[in-house]
Short mmCIF file of C-alpha atoms in Angstrom, two decimals:
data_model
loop_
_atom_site.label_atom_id
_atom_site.label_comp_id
_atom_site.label_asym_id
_atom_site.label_seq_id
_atom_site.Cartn_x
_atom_site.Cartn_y
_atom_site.Cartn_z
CA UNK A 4 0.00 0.00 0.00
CA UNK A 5 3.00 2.29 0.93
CA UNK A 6 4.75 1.53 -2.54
CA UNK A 7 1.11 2.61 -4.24
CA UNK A 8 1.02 5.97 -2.14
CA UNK A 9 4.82 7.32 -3.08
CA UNK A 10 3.30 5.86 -7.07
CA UNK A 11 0.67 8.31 -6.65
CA UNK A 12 2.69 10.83 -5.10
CA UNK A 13 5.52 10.67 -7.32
CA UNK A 14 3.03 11.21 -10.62
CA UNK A 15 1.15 14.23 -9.24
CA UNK A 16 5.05 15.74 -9.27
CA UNK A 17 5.44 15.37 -12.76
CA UNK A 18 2.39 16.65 -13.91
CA UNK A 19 3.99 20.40 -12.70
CA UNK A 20 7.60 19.08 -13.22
CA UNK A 21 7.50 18.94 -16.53
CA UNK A 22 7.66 22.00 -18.15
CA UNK A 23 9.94 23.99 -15.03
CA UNK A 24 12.53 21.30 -15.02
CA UNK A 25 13.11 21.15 -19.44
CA UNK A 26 14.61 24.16 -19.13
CA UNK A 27 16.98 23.04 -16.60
CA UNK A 28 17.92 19.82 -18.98
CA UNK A 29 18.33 22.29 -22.08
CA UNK A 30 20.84 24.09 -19.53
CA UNK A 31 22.68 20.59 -18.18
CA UNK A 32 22.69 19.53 -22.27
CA UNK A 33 24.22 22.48 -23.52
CA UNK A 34 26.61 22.82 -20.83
CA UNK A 35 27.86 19.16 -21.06
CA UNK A 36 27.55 19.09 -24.61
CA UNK A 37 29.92 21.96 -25.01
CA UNK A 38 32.20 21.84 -22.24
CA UNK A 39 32.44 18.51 -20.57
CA UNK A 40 35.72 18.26 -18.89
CA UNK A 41 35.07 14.03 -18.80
CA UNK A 42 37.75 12.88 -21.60
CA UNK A 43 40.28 15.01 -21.09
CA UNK A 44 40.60 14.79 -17.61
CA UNK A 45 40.73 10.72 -18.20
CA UNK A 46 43.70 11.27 -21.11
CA UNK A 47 45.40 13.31 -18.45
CA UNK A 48 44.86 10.54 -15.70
CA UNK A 49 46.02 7.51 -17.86
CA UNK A 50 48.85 9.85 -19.29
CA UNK A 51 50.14 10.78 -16.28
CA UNK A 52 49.33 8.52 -13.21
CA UNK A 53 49.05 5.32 -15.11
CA UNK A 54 47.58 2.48 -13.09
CA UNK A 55 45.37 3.23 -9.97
CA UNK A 56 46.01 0.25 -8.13
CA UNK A 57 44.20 0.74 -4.71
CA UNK A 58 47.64 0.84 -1.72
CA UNK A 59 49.82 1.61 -4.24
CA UNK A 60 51.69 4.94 -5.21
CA UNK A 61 49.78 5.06 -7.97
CA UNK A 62 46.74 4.90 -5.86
CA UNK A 63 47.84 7.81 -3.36
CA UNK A 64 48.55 9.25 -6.87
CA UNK A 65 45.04 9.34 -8.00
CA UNK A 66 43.50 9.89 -4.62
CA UNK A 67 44.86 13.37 -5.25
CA UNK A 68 44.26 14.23 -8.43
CA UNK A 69 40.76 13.58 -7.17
CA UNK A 70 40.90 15.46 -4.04
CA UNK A 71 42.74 18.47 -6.24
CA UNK A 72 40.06 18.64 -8.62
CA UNK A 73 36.93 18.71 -5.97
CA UNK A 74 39.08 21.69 -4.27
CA UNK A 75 39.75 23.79 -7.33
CA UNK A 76 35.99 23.90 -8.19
CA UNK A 77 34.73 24.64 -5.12
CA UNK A 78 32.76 22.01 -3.95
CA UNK A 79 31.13 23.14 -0.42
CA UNK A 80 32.80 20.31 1.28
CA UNK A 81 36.21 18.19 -0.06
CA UNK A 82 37.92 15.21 1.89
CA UNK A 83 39.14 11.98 2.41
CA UNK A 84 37.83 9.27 3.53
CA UNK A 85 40.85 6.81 4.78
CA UNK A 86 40.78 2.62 5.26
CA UNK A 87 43.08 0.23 6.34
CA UNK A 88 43.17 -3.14 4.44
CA UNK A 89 45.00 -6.54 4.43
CA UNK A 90 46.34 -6.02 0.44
CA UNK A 91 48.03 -8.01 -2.20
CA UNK A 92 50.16 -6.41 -4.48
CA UNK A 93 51.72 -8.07 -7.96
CA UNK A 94 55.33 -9.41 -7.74
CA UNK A 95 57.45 -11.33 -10.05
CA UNK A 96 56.12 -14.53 -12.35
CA UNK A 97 57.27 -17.32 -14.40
CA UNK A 98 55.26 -19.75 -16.53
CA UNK A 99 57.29 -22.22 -18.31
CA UNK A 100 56.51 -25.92 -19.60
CA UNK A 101 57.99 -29.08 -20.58
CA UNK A 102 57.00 -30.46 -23.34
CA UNK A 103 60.09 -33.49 -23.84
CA UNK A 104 63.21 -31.70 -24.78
CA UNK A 105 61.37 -28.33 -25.15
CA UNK A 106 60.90 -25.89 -22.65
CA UNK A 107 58.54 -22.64 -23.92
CA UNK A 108 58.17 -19.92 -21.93
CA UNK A 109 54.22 -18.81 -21.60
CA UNK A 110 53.44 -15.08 -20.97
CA UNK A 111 50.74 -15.44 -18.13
CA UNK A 112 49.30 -13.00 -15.39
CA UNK A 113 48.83 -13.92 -11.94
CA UNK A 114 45.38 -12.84 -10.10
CA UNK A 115 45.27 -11.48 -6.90
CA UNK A 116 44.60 -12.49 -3.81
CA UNK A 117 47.38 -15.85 -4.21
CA UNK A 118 50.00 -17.61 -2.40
CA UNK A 119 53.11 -14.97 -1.32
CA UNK A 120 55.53 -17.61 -2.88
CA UNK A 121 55.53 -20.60 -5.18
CA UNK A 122 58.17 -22.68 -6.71
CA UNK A 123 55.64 -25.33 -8.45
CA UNK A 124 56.60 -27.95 -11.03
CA UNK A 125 53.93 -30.59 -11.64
CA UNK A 126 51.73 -32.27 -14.69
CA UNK A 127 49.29 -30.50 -16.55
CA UNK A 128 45.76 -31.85 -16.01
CA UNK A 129 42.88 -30.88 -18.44
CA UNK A 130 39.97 -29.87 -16.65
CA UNK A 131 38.09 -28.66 -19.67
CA UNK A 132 35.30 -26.43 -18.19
CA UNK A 133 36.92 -26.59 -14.65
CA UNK A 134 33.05 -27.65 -13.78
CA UNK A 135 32.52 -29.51 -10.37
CA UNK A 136 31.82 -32.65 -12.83
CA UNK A 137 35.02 -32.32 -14.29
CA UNK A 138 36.98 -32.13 -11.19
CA UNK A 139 35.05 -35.08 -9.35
CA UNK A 140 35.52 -37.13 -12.50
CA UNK A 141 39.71 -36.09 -12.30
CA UNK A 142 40.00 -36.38 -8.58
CA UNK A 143 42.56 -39.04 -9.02
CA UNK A 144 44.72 -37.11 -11.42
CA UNK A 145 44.53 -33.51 -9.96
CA UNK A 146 46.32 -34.41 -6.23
CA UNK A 147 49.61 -33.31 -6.99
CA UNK A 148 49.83 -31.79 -10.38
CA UNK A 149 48.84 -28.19 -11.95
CA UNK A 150 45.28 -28.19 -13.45
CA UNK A 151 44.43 -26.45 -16.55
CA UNK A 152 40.87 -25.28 -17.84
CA UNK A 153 38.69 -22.63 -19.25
CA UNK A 154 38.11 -19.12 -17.73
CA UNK A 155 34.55 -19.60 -19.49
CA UNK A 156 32.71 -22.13 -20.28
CA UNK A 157 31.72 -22.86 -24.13
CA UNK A 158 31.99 -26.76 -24.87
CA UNK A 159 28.83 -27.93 -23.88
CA UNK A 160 25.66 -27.93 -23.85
CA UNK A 161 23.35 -24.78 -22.57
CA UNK A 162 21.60 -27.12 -19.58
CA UNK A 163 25.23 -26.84 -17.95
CA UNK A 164 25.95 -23.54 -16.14
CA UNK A 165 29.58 -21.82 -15.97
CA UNK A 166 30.73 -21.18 -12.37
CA UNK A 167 32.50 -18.04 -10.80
CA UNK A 168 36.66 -18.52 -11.54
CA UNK A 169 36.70 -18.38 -7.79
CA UNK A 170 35.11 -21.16 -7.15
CA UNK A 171 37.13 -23.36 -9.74
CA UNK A 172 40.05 -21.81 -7.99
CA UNK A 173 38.70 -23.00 -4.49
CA UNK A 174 37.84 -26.96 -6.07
CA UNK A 175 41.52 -26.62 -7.28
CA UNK A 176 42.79 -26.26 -3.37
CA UNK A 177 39.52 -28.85 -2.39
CA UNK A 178 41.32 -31.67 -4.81
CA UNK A 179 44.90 -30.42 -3.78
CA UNK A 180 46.03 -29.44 -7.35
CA UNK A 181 49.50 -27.56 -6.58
CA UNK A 182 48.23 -25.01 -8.90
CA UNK A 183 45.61 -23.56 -11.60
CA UNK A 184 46.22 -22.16 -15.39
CA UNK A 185 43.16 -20.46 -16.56
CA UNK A 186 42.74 -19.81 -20.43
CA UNK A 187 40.86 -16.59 -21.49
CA UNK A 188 38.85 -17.27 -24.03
CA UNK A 189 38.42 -13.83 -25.16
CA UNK A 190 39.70 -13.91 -29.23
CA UNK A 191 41.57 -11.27 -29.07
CA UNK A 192 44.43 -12.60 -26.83
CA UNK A 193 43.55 -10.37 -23.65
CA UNK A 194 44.61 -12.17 -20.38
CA UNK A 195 42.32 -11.42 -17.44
CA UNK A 196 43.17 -10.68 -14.39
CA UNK A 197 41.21 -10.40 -11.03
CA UNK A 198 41.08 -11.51 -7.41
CA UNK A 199 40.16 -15.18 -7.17
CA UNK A 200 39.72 -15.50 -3.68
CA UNK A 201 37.52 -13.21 -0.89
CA UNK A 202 38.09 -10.39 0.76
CA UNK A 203 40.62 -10.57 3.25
CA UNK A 204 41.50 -14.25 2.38
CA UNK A 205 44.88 -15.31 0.03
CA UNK A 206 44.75 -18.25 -1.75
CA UNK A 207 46.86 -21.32 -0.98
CA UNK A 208 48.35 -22.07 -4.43
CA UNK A 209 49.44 -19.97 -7.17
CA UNK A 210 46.49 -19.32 -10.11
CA UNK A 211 47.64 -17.74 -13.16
CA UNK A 212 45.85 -16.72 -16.43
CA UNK A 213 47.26 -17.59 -19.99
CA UNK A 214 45.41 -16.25 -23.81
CA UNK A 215 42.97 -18.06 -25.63
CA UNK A 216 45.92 -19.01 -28.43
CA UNK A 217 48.87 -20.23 -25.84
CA UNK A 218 45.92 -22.19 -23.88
CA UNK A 219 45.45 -24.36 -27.63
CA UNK A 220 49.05 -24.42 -27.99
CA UNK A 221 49.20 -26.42 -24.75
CA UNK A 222 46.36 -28.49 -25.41
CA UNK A 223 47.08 -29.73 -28.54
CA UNK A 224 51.26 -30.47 -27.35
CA UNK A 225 49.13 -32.51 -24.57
CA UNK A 226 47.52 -34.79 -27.02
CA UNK A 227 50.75 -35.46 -29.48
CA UNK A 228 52.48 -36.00 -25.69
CA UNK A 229 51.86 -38.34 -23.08
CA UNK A 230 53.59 -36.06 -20.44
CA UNK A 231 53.15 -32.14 -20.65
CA UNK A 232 54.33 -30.39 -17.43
CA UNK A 233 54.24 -26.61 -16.13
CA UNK A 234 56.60 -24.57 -14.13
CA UNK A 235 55.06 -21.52 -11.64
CA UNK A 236 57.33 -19.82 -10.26
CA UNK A 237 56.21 -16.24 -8.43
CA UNK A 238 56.30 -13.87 -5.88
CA UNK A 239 53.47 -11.63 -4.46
CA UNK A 240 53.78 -9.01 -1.42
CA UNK A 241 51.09 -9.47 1.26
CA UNK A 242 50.59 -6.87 3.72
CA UNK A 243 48.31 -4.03 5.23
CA UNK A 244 47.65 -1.14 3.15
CA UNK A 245 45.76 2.68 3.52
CA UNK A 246 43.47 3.89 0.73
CA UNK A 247 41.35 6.93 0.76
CA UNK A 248 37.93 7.34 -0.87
CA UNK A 249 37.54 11.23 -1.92
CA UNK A 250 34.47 12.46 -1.20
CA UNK A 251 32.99 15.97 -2.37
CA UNK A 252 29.64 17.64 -1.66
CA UNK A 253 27.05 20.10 -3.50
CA UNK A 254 24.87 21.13 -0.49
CA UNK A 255 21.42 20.94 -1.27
CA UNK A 256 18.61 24.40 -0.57
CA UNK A 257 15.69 22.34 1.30
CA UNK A 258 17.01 19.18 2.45
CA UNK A 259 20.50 19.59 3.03
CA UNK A 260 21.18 16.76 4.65
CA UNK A 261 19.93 14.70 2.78
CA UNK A 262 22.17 13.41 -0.48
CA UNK A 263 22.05 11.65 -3.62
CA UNK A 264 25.05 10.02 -3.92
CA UNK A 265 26.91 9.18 -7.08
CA UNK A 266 30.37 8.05 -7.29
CA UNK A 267 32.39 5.64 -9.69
CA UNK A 268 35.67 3.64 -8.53
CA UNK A 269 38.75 5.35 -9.32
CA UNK A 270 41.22 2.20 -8.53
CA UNK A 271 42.26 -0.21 -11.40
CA UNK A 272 44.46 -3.28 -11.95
CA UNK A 273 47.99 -2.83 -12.14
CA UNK A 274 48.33 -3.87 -15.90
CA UNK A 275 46.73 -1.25 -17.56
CA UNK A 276 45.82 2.41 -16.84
CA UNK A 277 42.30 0.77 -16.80
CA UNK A 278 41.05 3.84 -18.98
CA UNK A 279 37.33 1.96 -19.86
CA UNK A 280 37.32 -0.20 -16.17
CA UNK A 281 37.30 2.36 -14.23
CA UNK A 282 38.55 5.78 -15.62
CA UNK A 283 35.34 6.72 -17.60
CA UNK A 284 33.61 6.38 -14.75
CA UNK A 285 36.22 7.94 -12.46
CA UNK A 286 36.73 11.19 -14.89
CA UNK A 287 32.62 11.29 -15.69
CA UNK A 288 32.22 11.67 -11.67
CA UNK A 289 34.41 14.62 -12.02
CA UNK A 290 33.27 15.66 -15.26
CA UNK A 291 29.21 15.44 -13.56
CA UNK A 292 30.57 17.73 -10.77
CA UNK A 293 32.28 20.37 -12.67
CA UNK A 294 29.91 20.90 -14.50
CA UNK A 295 26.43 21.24 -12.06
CA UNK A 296 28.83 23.33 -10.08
CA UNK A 297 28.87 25.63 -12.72
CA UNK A 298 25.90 25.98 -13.76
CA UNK A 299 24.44 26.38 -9.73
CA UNK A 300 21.46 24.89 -9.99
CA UNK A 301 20.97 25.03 -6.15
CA UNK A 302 19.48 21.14 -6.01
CA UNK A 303 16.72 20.98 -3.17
CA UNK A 304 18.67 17.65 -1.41
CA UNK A 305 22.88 17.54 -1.12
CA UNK A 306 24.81 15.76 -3.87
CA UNK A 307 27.89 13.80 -2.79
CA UNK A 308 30.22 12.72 -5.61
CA UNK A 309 32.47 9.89 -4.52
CA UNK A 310 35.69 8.43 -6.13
CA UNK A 311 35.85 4.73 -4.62
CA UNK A 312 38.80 3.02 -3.58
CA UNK A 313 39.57 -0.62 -3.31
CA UNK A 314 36.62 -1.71 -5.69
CA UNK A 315 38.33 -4.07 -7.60
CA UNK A 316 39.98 -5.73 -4.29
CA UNK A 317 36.93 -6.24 -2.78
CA UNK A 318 34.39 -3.24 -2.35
CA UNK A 319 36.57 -2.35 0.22
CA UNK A 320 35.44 1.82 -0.18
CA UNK A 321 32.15 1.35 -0.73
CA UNK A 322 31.85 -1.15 2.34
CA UNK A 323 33.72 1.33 4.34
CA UNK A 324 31.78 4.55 3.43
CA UNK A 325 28.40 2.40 4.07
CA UNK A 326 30.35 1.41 7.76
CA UNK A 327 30.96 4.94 8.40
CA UNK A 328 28.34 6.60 7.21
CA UNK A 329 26.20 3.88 9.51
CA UNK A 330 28.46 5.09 12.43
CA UNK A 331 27.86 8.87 11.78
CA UNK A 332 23.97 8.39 11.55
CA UNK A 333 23.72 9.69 8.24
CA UNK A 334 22.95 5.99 6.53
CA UNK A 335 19.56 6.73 6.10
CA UNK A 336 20.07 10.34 5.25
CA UNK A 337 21.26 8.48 1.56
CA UNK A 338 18.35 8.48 -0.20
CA UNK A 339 19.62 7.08 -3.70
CA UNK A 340 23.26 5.88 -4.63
CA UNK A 341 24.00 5.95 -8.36
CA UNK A 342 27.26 4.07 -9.81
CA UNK A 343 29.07 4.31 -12.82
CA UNK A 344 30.84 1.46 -13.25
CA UNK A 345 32.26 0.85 -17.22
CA UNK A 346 29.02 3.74 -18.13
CA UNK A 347 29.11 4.95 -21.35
CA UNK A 348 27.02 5.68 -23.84
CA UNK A 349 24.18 4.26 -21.69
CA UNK A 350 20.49 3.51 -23.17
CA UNK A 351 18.34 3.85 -19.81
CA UNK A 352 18.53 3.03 -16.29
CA UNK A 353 19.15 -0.28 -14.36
CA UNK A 354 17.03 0.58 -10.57
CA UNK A 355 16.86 -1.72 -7.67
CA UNK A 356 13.88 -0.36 -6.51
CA UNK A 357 10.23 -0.70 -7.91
CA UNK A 358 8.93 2.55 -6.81
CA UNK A 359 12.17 4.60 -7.86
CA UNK A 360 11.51 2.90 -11.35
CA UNK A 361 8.57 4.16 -12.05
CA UNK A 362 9.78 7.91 -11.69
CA UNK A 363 12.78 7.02 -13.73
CA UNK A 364 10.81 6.01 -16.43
CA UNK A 365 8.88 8.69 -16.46
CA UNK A 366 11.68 11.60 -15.87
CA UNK A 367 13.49 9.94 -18.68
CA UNK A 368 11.19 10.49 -21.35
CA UNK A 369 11.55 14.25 -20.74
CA UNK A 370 15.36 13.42 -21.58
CA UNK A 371 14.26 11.99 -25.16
CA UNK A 372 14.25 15.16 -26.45
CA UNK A 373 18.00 15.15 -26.37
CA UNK A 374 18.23 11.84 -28.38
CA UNK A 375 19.85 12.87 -31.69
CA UNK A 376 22.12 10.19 -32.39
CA UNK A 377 23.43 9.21 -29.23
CA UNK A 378 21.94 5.56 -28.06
CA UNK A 379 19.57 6.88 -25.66
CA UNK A 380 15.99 5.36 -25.83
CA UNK A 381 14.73 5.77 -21.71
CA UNK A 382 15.05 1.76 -21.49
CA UNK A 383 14.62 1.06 -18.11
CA UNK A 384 14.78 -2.32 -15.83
CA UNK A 385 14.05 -2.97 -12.01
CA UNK A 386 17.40 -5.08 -11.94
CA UNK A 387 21.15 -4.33 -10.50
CA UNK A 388 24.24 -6.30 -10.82
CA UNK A 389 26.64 -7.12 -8.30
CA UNK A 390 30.09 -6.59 -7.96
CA UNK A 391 30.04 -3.22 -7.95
CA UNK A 392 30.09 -0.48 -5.54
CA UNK A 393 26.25 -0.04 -5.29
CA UNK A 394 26.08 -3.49 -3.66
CA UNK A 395 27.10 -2.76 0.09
CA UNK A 396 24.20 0.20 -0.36
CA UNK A 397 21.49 -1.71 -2.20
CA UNK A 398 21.40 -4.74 0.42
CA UNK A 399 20.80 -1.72 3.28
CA UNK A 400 17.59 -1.13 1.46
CA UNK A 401 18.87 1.85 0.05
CA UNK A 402 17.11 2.34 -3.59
CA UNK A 403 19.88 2.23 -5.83
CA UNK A 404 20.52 3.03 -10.06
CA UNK A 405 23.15 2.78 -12.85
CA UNK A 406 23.48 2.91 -15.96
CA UNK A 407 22.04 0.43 -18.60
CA UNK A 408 24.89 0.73 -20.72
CA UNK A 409 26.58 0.61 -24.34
CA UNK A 410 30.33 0.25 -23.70
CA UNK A 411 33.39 -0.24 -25.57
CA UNK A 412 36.48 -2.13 -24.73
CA UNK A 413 34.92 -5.17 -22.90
CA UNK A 414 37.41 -7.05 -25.28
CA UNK A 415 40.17 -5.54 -22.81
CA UNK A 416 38.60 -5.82 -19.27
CA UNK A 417 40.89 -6.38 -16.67
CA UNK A 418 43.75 -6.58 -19.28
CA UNK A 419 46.66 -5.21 -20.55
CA UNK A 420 44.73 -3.48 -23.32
CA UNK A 421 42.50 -1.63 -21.16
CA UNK A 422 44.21 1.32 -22.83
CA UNK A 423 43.13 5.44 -23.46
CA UNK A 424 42.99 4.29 -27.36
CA UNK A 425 39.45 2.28 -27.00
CA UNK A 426 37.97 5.74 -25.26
CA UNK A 427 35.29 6.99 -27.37
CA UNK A 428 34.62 11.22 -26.25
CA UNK A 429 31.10 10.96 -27.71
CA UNK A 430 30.32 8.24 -25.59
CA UNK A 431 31.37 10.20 -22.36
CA UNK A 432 29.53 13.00 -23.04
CA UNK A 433 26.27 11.35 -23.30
CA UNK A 434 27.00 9.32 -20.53
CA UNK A 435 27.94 12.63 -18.51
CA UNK A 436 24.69 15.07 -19.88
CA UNK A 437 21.92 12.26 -19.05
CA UNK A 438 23.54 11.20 -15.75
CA UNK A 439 23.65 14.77 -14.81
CA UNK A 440 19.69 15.35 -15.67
CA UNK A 441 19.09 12.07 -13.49
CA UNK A 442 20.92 13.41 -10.41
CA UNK A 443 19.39 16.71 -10.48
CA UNK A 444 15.79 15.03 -11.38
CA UNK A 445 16.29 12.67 -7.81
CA UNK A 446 17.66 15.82 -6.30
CA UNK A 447 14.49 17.75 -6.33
CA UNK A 448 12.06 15.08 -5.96
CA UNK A 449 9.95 16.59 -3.45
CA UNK A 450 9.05 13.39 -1.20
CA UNK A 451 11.55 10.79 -1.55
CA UNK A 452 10.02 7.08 -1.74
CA UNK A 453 11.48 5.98 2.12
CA UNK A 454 14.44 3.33 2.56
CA UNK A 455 13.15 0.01 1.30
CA UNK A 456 12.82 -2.30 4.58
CA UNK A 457 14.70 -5.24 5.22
CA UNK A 458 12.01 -7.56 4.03
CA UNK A 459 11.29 -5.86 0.77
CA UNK A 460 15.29 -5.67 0.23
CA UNK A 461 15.47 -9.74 0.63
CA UNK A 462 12.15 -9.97 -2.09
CA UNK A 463 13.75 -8.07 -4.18
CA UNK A 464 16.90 -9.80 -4.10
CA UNK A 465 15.44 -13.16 -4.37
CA UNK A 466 13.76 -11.92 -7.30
CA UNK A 467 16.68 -10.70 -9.57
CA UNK A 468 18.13 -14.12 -8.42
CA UNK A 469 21.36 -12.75 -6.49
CA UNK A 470 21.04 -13.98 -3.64
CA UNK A 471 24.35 -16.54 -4.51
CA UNK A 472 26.75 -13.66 -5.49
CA UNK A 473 25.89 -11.78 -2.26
CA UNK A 474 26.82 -14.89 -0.07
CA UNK A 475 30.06 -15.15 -2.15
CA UNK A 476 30.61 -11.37 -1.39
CA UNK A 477 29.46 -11.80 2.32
CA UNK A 478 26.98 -9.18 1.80
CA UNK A 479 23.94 -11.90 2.53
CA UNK A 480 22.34 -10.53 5.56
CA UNK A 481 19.24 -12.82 6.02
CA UNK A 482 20.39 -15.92 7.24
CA UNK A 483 20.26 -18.79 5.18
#
């Protein structure tokens, strides 16, 4: 009955918001389309930070440019927001094998979150999919020796389901391989990499990631051979780390303390300057804030732009902020988090909330108007993804959006060729002008739909069929 009131509510709004707010979008579409600040700031963060690995210099690097940028505006309030983690950072690695008299050496990247040390030389076992099947029906075989198999999963039939690389990596250590050799299977030769254990937790043996082409190679010198072996030699630094998130404010005219937060991850992997994964996102935050700053809009409710920390090790700044926040009382003074995660060139909205959907929809039509020939078409879904730094906010009950999105460069994620070059400017700025109408739209919603409660939060997560990945994350909060 609630959800049917704030329905009501929120479409007697629009029949007066209509026509006062378009002229607010025509400013927010001119200004963006003619001076967003989005690409250039993300050529000048790739160009000359490089990487944004969270704990490293690089990191502290980035934290403030970030911090910089807020200040020089003039946001109404700039700072850091500062966490202590147990980190992995990338060392040395070797991948070799034997294949008789020949020894080739195998360009491979390690993921995060492995053994310190290994000195490993042991069979290759094929493991195909890397499926529980396939392991149960190799038990015999793996104890002992390096297994090999598929980051994906593509040679059988659809009734079979791929699992997460962490869990192959965790039925590796269950059948005591001494170590695991994923193959990307991504055609362009890109090697992942990623964490493949939890938060806080290393795992035991080393895992390493090879392309789709050396992974045949290897395969096919296994069937001319009756022996293939590998060699993983490598050396990671374990330790406790600081990272900062960077936090800046636009302090709203009627509800000032209350905020619609928006914030993108600014760390990366340590391969790449991670332009598309997370820069766009990163430099659109900025971009988003430059430019409502400038044109003063005076929003009714606060907007807090956040760069995140530690996403790709864990949601460790999002989980921290939600900690704090939580601690400070001001939780439930976030009435909507939006996340721009890999956003660009984005079609509608993705909202974990039912009632929040329904005004999306209909704010976003106004927005059509500025569909000339960017990919915008208002299509809109009461669905969210995990893994991303909405996900410590969304199981609070706090109604949460991003962007159903167009994006290039998945080819490169969490690769070496996550490079400036696959940036497309167009796509930022139409990622930065419609986000930007969104905020300020949820910024002046007179009556806010309340946090979702606990109950409602579990139905809907049962109902976009998550509730697995949040257990994996240890985000699961209602019992089993």
């Amino acid at each position: 009955m609630k959800d049917l009131f704030y329905l009501l509510v929120i479409a007697l709004l629009l029949t007066g918001y209509s026509l006062k707010s378009q002229n607010v979008y025509d400013k927010i579409n001119d200004e963006f389309m003619n001076n967003s600040q989005g690409y250039g700031l993300l050529e000048k963060m790739t160009k000359e930070i490089g990487h944004r690995y969270t704990g490293s210099p690089n990191g502290i690097k980035a934290e403030e440019f970030c911090y910089n940028y807020f200040k020089q505006i003039g946001l109404d309030d700039v700072y850091h927001d500062e966490f202590i983690f147990d980190g992995w950072e990338r060392g040395s690695l070797s991948f070799k094998i034997l294949s008789g008299k020949d020894t080739l050496g195998i360009k491979a990247y390690s993921y995060a979150n492995v053994t310190e040390f290994a000195d490993v030389s042991a069979k290759l076992i094929d493991l195909d999919n890397g499926l529980e099947d396939d392991f149960k029906k190799n038990a015999k075989k793996i104890k002992g020796n390096i297994v090999l198999l598929n980051y994906g999963a593509y040679s059988f039939d659809n009734k079979k389901k791929n699992i997460d690389i962490r869990q192959k990596a965790l039925l590796a250590v269950k059948y005591r391989a001494k170590g695991v050799v994923f193959i990307d299977d991504r055609q362009n030769g890109a090697i992942y990499t990623g964490r493949v254990a939890g938060r806080n937790n290393i795992l035991p043996i080393p895992a390493i990631a090879i392309s789709i082409g050396e992974g045949l190679h290897i395969r096919q010198l296994m069937k001319e051979k009756s022996i293939v072996s590998g060699i993983i030699n490598m050396t990671n630094v374990i330790g406790i780390f600081p990272a900062r998130n960077v936090i800046g404010v636009i302090k709203g005219t009627d509800y000032p303390d209350e905020y619609i937060l928006i914030g993108a991850h600014l760390d990366s992997w340590d391969v790449s300057t991670g332009a598309m994964d997370n820069g766009i996102g990163a430099a659109t935050v900025l971009d988003l804030a430059n430019g409502l700053k400038k044109l003063d809009l005076k929003p009714k409710r606060s907007i807090m732009f956040v760069e995140y920390m530690g996403e790709e090790v864990g949601l460790l700044g999002s989980s921290h902020l939600v900690k704090r926040l939580d601690s400070l009382g001001m939780l439930n003074n976030i009435k909507c988090v939006m996340n721009l995660d890999i956003s660009a060139n984005l079609k509608g909205w993705n909202v974990f909330s039912d009632t929040l959907c329904s005004y999306v929809d209909s704010v976003g039509k106004l927005f059509l108007k500025y569909d000339d020939d960017s990919t915008y078409k208002n299509i809109n879904d009461i669905y969210i993804g995990c893994a991303s730094d909405h996900q410590p906010f969304f199981v609070e009950g706090i109604h949460s959006i991003r962007p159903n999105r167009i994006s290039d460069g998945w080819a490169c994620y969490h690769s070496d060729c996550d490079l400036f070059y696959w940036v497309n400017k167009k796509s930022m700025i139409n990622s930065a002008r419609y986000t930007a109408m969104m905020l300020y739209s949820l910024a002046n919603i007179e009556t806010f739909p309340p946090k979702m409660t606990s109950e409602k939060t579990k139905e809907l997560v049962l109902k976009l069929d998550i509730k697995q990945y949040l257990k994996g994350w240890g985000h699961w909060k209602w019992g089993d």
